[in-house]
Tab-separated table of C-alpha atoms in Angstrom:
chain	number	residue	atom	x	y	z
I	196	MET	CA	-0.084	-0.201	0.031
I	197	PHE	CA	1.179	3.755	-0.563
I	198	ASP	CA	1.316	4.600	3.181
I	199	PHE	CA	3.491	1.807	3.633
I	200	LYS	CA	5.974	3.484	0.800
I	201	LEU	CA	5.439	6.705	2.504
I	202	GLN	CA	6.536	5.175	5.691
I	203	VAL	CA	9.695	3.880	3.918
I	204	PHE	CA	10.263	7.360	2.757
I	205	GLN	CA	9.524	9.126	5.657
I	206	SER	CA	12.382	6.769	7.743
I	207	VAL	CA	15.208	6.967	5.100
I	208	ALA	CA	14.425	10.985	5.046
I	209	SER	CA	14.906	11.529	8.661
I	210	ARG	CA	17.617	8.751	8.951
I	211	LEU	CA	19.233	9.966	5.701
I	212	SER	CA	20.051	6.223	5.471
I	213	PHE	CA	18.830	3.386	3.252
I	214	SER	CA	20.405	0.943	5.454
I	215	LYS	CA	19.191	2.305	8.870
I	216	ALA	CA	15.696	2.444	7.854
I	217	ALA	CA	15.527	-0.852	6.337
I	218	GLU	CA	17.052	-1.829	10.237
I	219	ASP	CA	14.455	0.388	11.739
I	220	LEU	CA	11.471	-0.913	9.339
I	221	HIS	CA	12.782	-4.578	9.940
I	222	ILE	CA	13.048	-4.871	6.316
I	223	THR	CA	15.797	-5.643	3.819
I	224	GLN	CA	17.949	-3.141	2.245
I	225	PRO	CA	16.998	-3.692	-1.264
I	226	ALA	CA	13.080	-3.596	-0.435
I	227	VAL	CA	14.044	0.088	1.307
I	228	THR	CA	15.308	1.035	-2.468
I	229	ARG	CA	12.574	-0.420	-4.505
I	230	HIS	CA	9.784	1.612	-2.280
I	231	ILE	CA	11.386	4.677	-2.738
I	232	ARG	CA	11.929	4.184	-6.318
I	233	GLN	CA	8.179	3.523	-7.226
I	234	ILE	CA	7.471	6.423	-5.305
I	235	GLU	CA	9.971	8.487	-7.276
I	236	ALA	CA	8.531	6.577	-10.755
I	237	HIS	CA	4.896	7.830	-9.082
I	238	PHE	CA	6.021	11.248	-9.042
I	239	ASN	CA	8.327	11.201	-11.826
I	240	GLN	CA	10.794	13.068	-9.130
I	241	LYS	CA	14.203	12.259	-7.935
I	242	LEU	CA	13.890	12.293	-3.876
I	243	PHE	CA	17.073	12.073	-2.830
I	244	LYS	CA	20.401	12.968	-4.448
I	245	ARG	CA	23.937	11.521	-3.184
I	246	LYS	CA	26.684	13.608	-1.675
I	247	GLY	CA	29.820	11.523	-1.264
I	248	ASN	CA	28.879	8.802	0.582
I	249	SER	CA	25.868	10.259	2.251
I	250	ILE	CA	22.468	11.132	0.572
I	251	ALA	CA	20.274	14.635	1.171
I	252	LEU	CA	16.704	15.399	0.221
I	253	THR	CA	15.935	17.410	-3.062
I	254	ASP	CA	13.336	19.950	-3.106
I	255	ALA	CA	10.733	17.679	-3.842
I	256	GLY	CA	11.741	14.887	-1.133
I	257	LYS	CA	11.464	17.872	1.351
I	258	LEU	CA	8.403	19.052	-0.133
I	259	LEU	CA	6.774	15.262	0.141
I	260	LEU	CA	8.313	15.196	3.661
I	261	SER	CA	6.307	17.804	5.155
I	262	HIS	CA	3.136	16.191	3.384
I	263	SER	CA	4.179	12.711	4.562
I	264	LYS	CA	4.534	13.907	8.412
I	265	LEU	CA	0.744	15.768	8.075
I	266	ILE	CA	-0.315	12.643	6.733
I	267	PHE	CA	1.020	10.273	9.606
I	268	GLN	CA	-0.315	12.581	12.103
I	269	GLN	CA	-3.793	12.638	10.973
I	270	TYR	CA	-3.343	8.467	10.644
I	271	GLU	CA	-2.361	8.766	14.248
I	272	LYS	CA	-5.265	11.240	15.497
I	273	ALA	CA	-7.790	9.531	13.658
I	274	GLU	CA	-6.807	6.249	15.298
I	275	PHE	CA	-6.563	8.511	18.794
I	276	ASP	CA	-10.006	9.488	18.377
I	277	MET	CA	-11.420	6.341	17.434
I	278	ASN	CA	-10.542	4.547	20.100
I	279	SER	CA	-11.437	7.081	23.128
I	280	LEU	CA	-15.372	6.257	21.739
I	281	ILE	CA	-14.408	3.070	23.246
I	282	ASP	CA	-11.932	3.407	26.049
I	283	LYS	CA	-12.620	2.960	29.584
I	284	ASN	CA	-9.583	4.365	31.123
I	285	GLU	CA	-10.391	5.661	34.737
I	286	GLY	CA	-7.960	6.128	37.746
I	287	ASN	CA	-5.978	8.977	39.130
I	288	LEU	CA	-2.839	10.676	37.065
I	289	ARG	CA	-0.474	12.563	39.538
I	290	ILE	CA	1.711	15.212	37.283
I	291	ALA	CA	4.078	17.405	38.841
I	292	ALA	CA	5.308	20.611	37.127
I	293	SER	CA	7.565	23.675	37.417
I	294	THR	CA	6.017	26.747	37.986
I	295	THR	CA	6.116	28.349	34.726
I	296	ILE	CA	4.843	24.927	33.082
I	297	ALA	CA	2.287	24.673	35.829
I	298	GLN	CA	0.951	28.032	35.690
I	299	TYR	CA	0.954	29.042	32.097
I	300	ILE	CA	1.150	25.767	29.680
I	301	LEU	CA	-0.727	22.766	31.165
I	302	PRO	CA	-3.996	24.319	32.025
I	303	GLU	CA	-5.328	24.757	28.876
I	304	VAL	CA	-4.489	20.867	27.815
I	305	LEU	CA	-5.658	19.542	31.390
I	306	ALA	CA	-9.137	21.069	30.652
I	307	LYS	CA	-9.500	19.765	27.004
I	308	PHE	CA	-7.958	16.252	28.563
I	309	HIS	CA	-10.544	16.351	31.165
I	310	GLN	CA	-13.270	16.636	28.423
I	311	LYS	CA	-12.203	13.975	26.684
I	312	PHE	CA	-11.645	11.718	29.389
I	313	PRO	CA	-13.733	12.499	32.614
I	314	LYS	CA	-13.206	9.342	33.891
I	315	ILE	CA	-9.448	9.951	34.524
I	316	ARG	CA	-8.787	12.399	37.953
I	317	LEU	CA	-5.572	14.513	36.981
I	318	HIS	CA	-3.640	16.036	40.181
I	319	LEU	CA	-1.462	18.718	39.391
I	320	LEU	CA	1.311	19.853	41.744
I	321	ASN	CA	3.152	23.028	41.291
I	322	MET	CA	7.127	22.859	42.291
I	323	ASN	CA	10.394	23.885	41.080
I	324	THR	CA	12.327	21.514	38.679
I	325	GLU	CA	14.364	20.420	41.113
I	326	LYS	CA	11.752	18.976	43.259
I	327	VAL	CA	9.725	17.841	40.171
I	328	GLU	CA	12.111	14.992	39.204
I	329	LYS	CA	12.581	14.027	43.016
I	330	SER	CA	8.696	13.552	42.954
I	331	VAL	CA	9.027	11.261	39.919
I	332	MET	CA	12.116	9.600	41.233
I	333	ASN	CA	10.269	8.554	44.592
I	334	ASN	CA	6.895	7.569	42.979
I	335	SER	CA	5.287	10.926	44.498
I	336	VAL	CA	4.048	11.295	41.202
I	337	GLU	CA	3.981	9.670	37.886
I	338	LEU	CA	4.620	11.960	35.229
I	339	GLY	CA	6.726	15.193	35.699
I	340	PHE	CA	6.993	18.603	33.552
I	341	ILE	CA	10.238	20.688	33.368
I	342	GLU	CA	12.126	23.577	32.061
I	343	GLY	CA	15.489	22.892	33.009
I	344	GLN	CA	18.446	21.008	31.240
I	345	SER	CA	19.418	18.729	34.158
I	346	LYS	CA	20.246	15.092	33.215
I	347	ASN	CA	19.353	12.093	35.806
I	348	ARG	CA	20.182	8.620	34.467
I	349	GLU	CA	17.163	7.109	36.367
I	350	LEU	CA	14.844	9.708	34.082
I	351	SER	CA	13.959	9.732	30.616
I	352	TYR	CA	13.502	13.424	29.100
I	353	GLN	CA	11.324	13.982	26.180
I	354	PRO	CA	10.901	17.430	24.698
I	355	PHE	CA	7.563	18.398	23.604
I	356	LEU	CA	7.887	22.518	23.345
I	357	GLN	CA	10.216	25.433	22.659
I	358	ASP	CA	10.334	28.221	25.059
I	359	GLU	CA	12.308	31.836	25.008
I	360	ILE	CA	13.472	33.591	28.107
I	361	VAL	CA	13.660	37.245	27.743
I	362	LEU	CA	14.777	40.257	29.711
I	363	VAL	CA	11.783	42.352	30.523
I	364	VAL	CA	11.247	45.578	32.289
I	365	ASP	CA	8.283	47.612	33.461
I	366	LYS	CA	6.560	50.325	31.320
I	367	SER	CA	7.860	52.874	33.595
I	368	HIS	CA	11.746	51.668	33.233
I	369	PRO	CA	14.155	54.124	31.039
I	370	LEU	CA	15.087	50.927	29.001
I	371	ALA	CA	11.232	50.236	27.964
I	372	LYS	CA	11.618	52.341	24.431
I	373	GLN	CA	15.184	51.247	23.956
I	374	ASN	CA	15.310	48.054	21.059
I	375	GLN	CA	19.154	46.488	22.699
I	376	ILE	CA	21.310	46.749	24.720
I	377	SER	CA	24.457	45.251	25.153
I	378	ILE	CA	25.794	42.639	27.835
I	379	SER	CA	28.029	45.222	29.397
I	380	GLU	CA	25.064	47.707	30.018
I	381	LEU	CA	23.416	44.886	31.120
I	382	LYS	CA	25.348	44.525	34.094
I	383	GLU	CA	24.759	47.704	35.312
I	384	ILE	CA	20.961	46.315	35.590
I	385	PRO	CA	19.665	45.562	38.941
I	386	LEU	CA	18.227	42.126	38.375
I	387	VAL	CA	15.242	39.956	39.837
I	388	LEU	CA	15.939	35.869	39.533
I	389	ARG	CA	14.013	32.692	40.320
I	390	GLU	CA	15.105	30.927	43.277
I	391	LYS	CA	17.934	28.329	43.156
I	392	GLY	CA	16.297	25.279	41.941
I	393	SER	CA	14.239	26.947	39.224
I	394	GLY	CA	14.899	25.703	35.974
I	395	THR	CA	14.580	29.157	34.428
I	396	ARG	CA	17.271	30.390	36.608
I	397	GLU	CA	19.233	27.459	35.644
I	398	VAL	CA	19.194	28.189	32.067
I	399	ILE	CA	19.581	31.968	32.278
I	400	LEU	CA	22.750	30.785	34.154
I	401	LYS	CA	24.643	28.658	31.417
I	402	ALA	CA	23.454	31.201	28.744
I	403	PHE	CA	25.619	33.512	30.442
I	404	GLN	CA	28.156	31.030	31.411
I	405	HIS	CA	28.644	30.368	27.361
I	406	LYS	CA	29.012	34.472	26.904
I	407	ASN	CA	31.927	34.291	30.322
I	408	VAL	CA	29.870	36.360	32.086
I	409	LYS	CA	29.992	35.005	35.751
I	410	MET	CA	26.660	35.165	38.285
I	411	GLU	CA	29.054	37.675	40.406
I	412	GLU	CA	29.298	40.141	37.607
I	413	LEU	CA	25.330	40.517	37.627
I	414	ASN	CA	23.657	42.806	39.785
I	415	ILE	CA	21.460	40.525	41.153
I	416	GLU	CA	19.354	42.434	43.653
I	417	LEU	CA	16.615	39.837	44.729
I	418	GLU	CA	15.443	36.430	44.489
I	419	LEU	CA	11.770	35.384	44.433
I	420	GLY	CA	9.917	32.271	43.821
I	421	SER	CA	7.515	32.665	41.150
I	422	SER	CA	7.067	34.604	37.615
I	423	GLU	CA	3.640	36.500	39.176
I	424	SER	CA	5.646	37.733	42.201
I	425	ILE	CA	8.827	38.988	40.027
I	426	LYS	CA	5.963	40.807	37.237
I	427	SER	CA	4.569	42.338	40.730
I	428	TYR	CA	8.035	43.676	42.005
I	429	LEU	CA	9.247	44.728	38.523
I	430	SER	CA	6.382	47.660	38.432
I	431	ASN	CA	8.610	49.409	40.752
I	432	GLY	CA	10.342	50.923	37.478
I	433	HIS	CA	14.127	50.300	38.209
I	434	SER	CA	14.665	46.618	37.899
I	435	GLY	CA	14.310	43.965	34.963
I	436	SER	CA	14.410	40.362	34.993
I	437	PHE	CA	14.518	37.491	32.967
I	438	LEU	CA	11.117	35.575	32.048
I	439	SER	CA	9.719	32.851	29.794
I	440	ILE	CA	7.693	34.450	27.068
I	441	ASN	CA	4.595	32.303	27.965
I	442	THR	CA	4.785	33.909	31.470
I	443	VAL	CA	4.171	37.776	30.057
I	444	LEU	CA	2.034	37.176	26.762
I	445	LYS	CA	-0.656	39.562	28.408
I	446	GLU	CA	1.562	42.144	29.762
I	447	LEU	CA	3.179	42.421	26.765
I	448	LYS	CA	-0.092	42.838	24.662
I	449	HIS	CA	-1.582	45.143	26.847
I	450	GLY	CA	2.316	47.162	27.127
I	451	ASP	CA	2.475	46.980	30.914
I	452	LEU	CA	6.178	45.238	30.196
I	453	TYR	CA	8.391	45.682	27.152
I	454	ILE	CA	11.424	43.284	25.488
I	455	VAL	CA	14.689	44.530	25.930
I	456	ASP	CA	16.744	42.652	23.450
I	457	ILE	CA	20.684	41.635	24.547
I	458	GLU	CA	23.165	42.401	21.689
I	459	ASN	CA	24.335	38.768	20.713
I	460	LEU	CA	22.335	37.119	23.362
I	461	GLN	CA	19.264	34.963	22.647
I	462	ILE	CA	18.128	32.193	25.444
I	463	LYS	CA	16.079	29.489	24.038
I	464	ARG	CA	15.158	26.256	25.667
I	465	ASP	CA	12.797	22.848	25.641
I	466	PHE	CA	10.192	22.207	27.977
I	467	PHE	CA	10.225	18.286	28.861
I	468	PHE	CA	8.057	15.669	29.903
I	469	ILE	CA	9.928	13.350	32.476
I	470	GLN	CA	9.347	9.851	33.324
I	471	GLN	CA	11.054	6.998	35.261
I	472	GLN	CA	12.881	4.876	33.075
I	473	GLY	CA	11.267	1.931	32.124
I	474	HIS	CA	8.136	3.141	33.644
I	475	HIS	CA	4.927	3.794	31.038
I	476	SER	CA	1.688	3.212	32.737
I	477	LYS	CA	-1.232	3.352	30.935
I	478	LEU	CA	-2.673	6.515	31.963
I	479	ASN	CA	0.907	8.293	31.323
I	480	ALA	CA	0.505	6.911	28.029
I	481	VAL	CA	-2.806	8.224	27.249
I	482	PHE	CA	-2.314	11.572	28.611
I	483	LEU	CA	1.217	11.649	26.642
I	484	LYS	CA	-0.431	10.827	23.266
I	485	PHE	CA	-3.266	13.482	24.032
I	486	LEU	CA	-0.236	15.751	24.809
I	487	GLN	CA	1.109	14.778	21.164
I	488	HIS	CA	-1.644	15.762	19.018
I	489	HIS	CA	-1.792	19.003	20.929
I	490	TYR	CA	1.781	20.174	20.176
I	491	ASN	CA	2.620	17.832	17.263
I	492	PHE	CA	5.746	17.009	18.954
């Protein structure tokens, strides 16, 4: 069937290797080659080009890959929706999420999930990244969502959403109308940061390390335990803070806060969901499948 040929193509396109695609699909390499040639004959276009000992997608291949991803996403969504009609899942799902994700990302997803699976009772705990990891490891919760970059061998980490951390100031701050500042100028600005153990803080400090800027060089005047408390504090008009773009969308829209770009510094990160290695409960799988359809990761 043509959908299997597309699956073969997508495997070759993602791995950029006929042999690795054959291993993934448990078929022979000549079979992979045959399927690709049949698709090329169908469209009368080459999908791959040789680059020395490697292969690369042609423009036609790139276009087909984008369409095939959408096709398989629709297949998965159809299967998910059809199965949910007869689904008997019920029970308690305990989730821990770091502050930014718990307050600004998950509530919308949880509401939609509850509509689809009303018999699954959700329990969301809000804590910093360090405590989320500990809660997953000691079985206090089945599933965790974090914003940090730490890696624990007992846990599996899967990115599901990209985030950006930006420097924001109050509308009354002198820098509110300034497009960009240098890192040297940043060192003079009083900063409010999240507390130790916060994923946001960890990502910020690592970004400065890459720029050879030590924490002691920053003018940190206060540490607070949540984005909401930081936003309230910024109304003093003389401080700045690094916050997730997801936490300040409303304030940016209303003109209460302004983003100040920093020359040659952009802080991006992934949000992750975490589980114990080898631990994949049925309710976890149902929720993560729903999350996958929501964010298309």
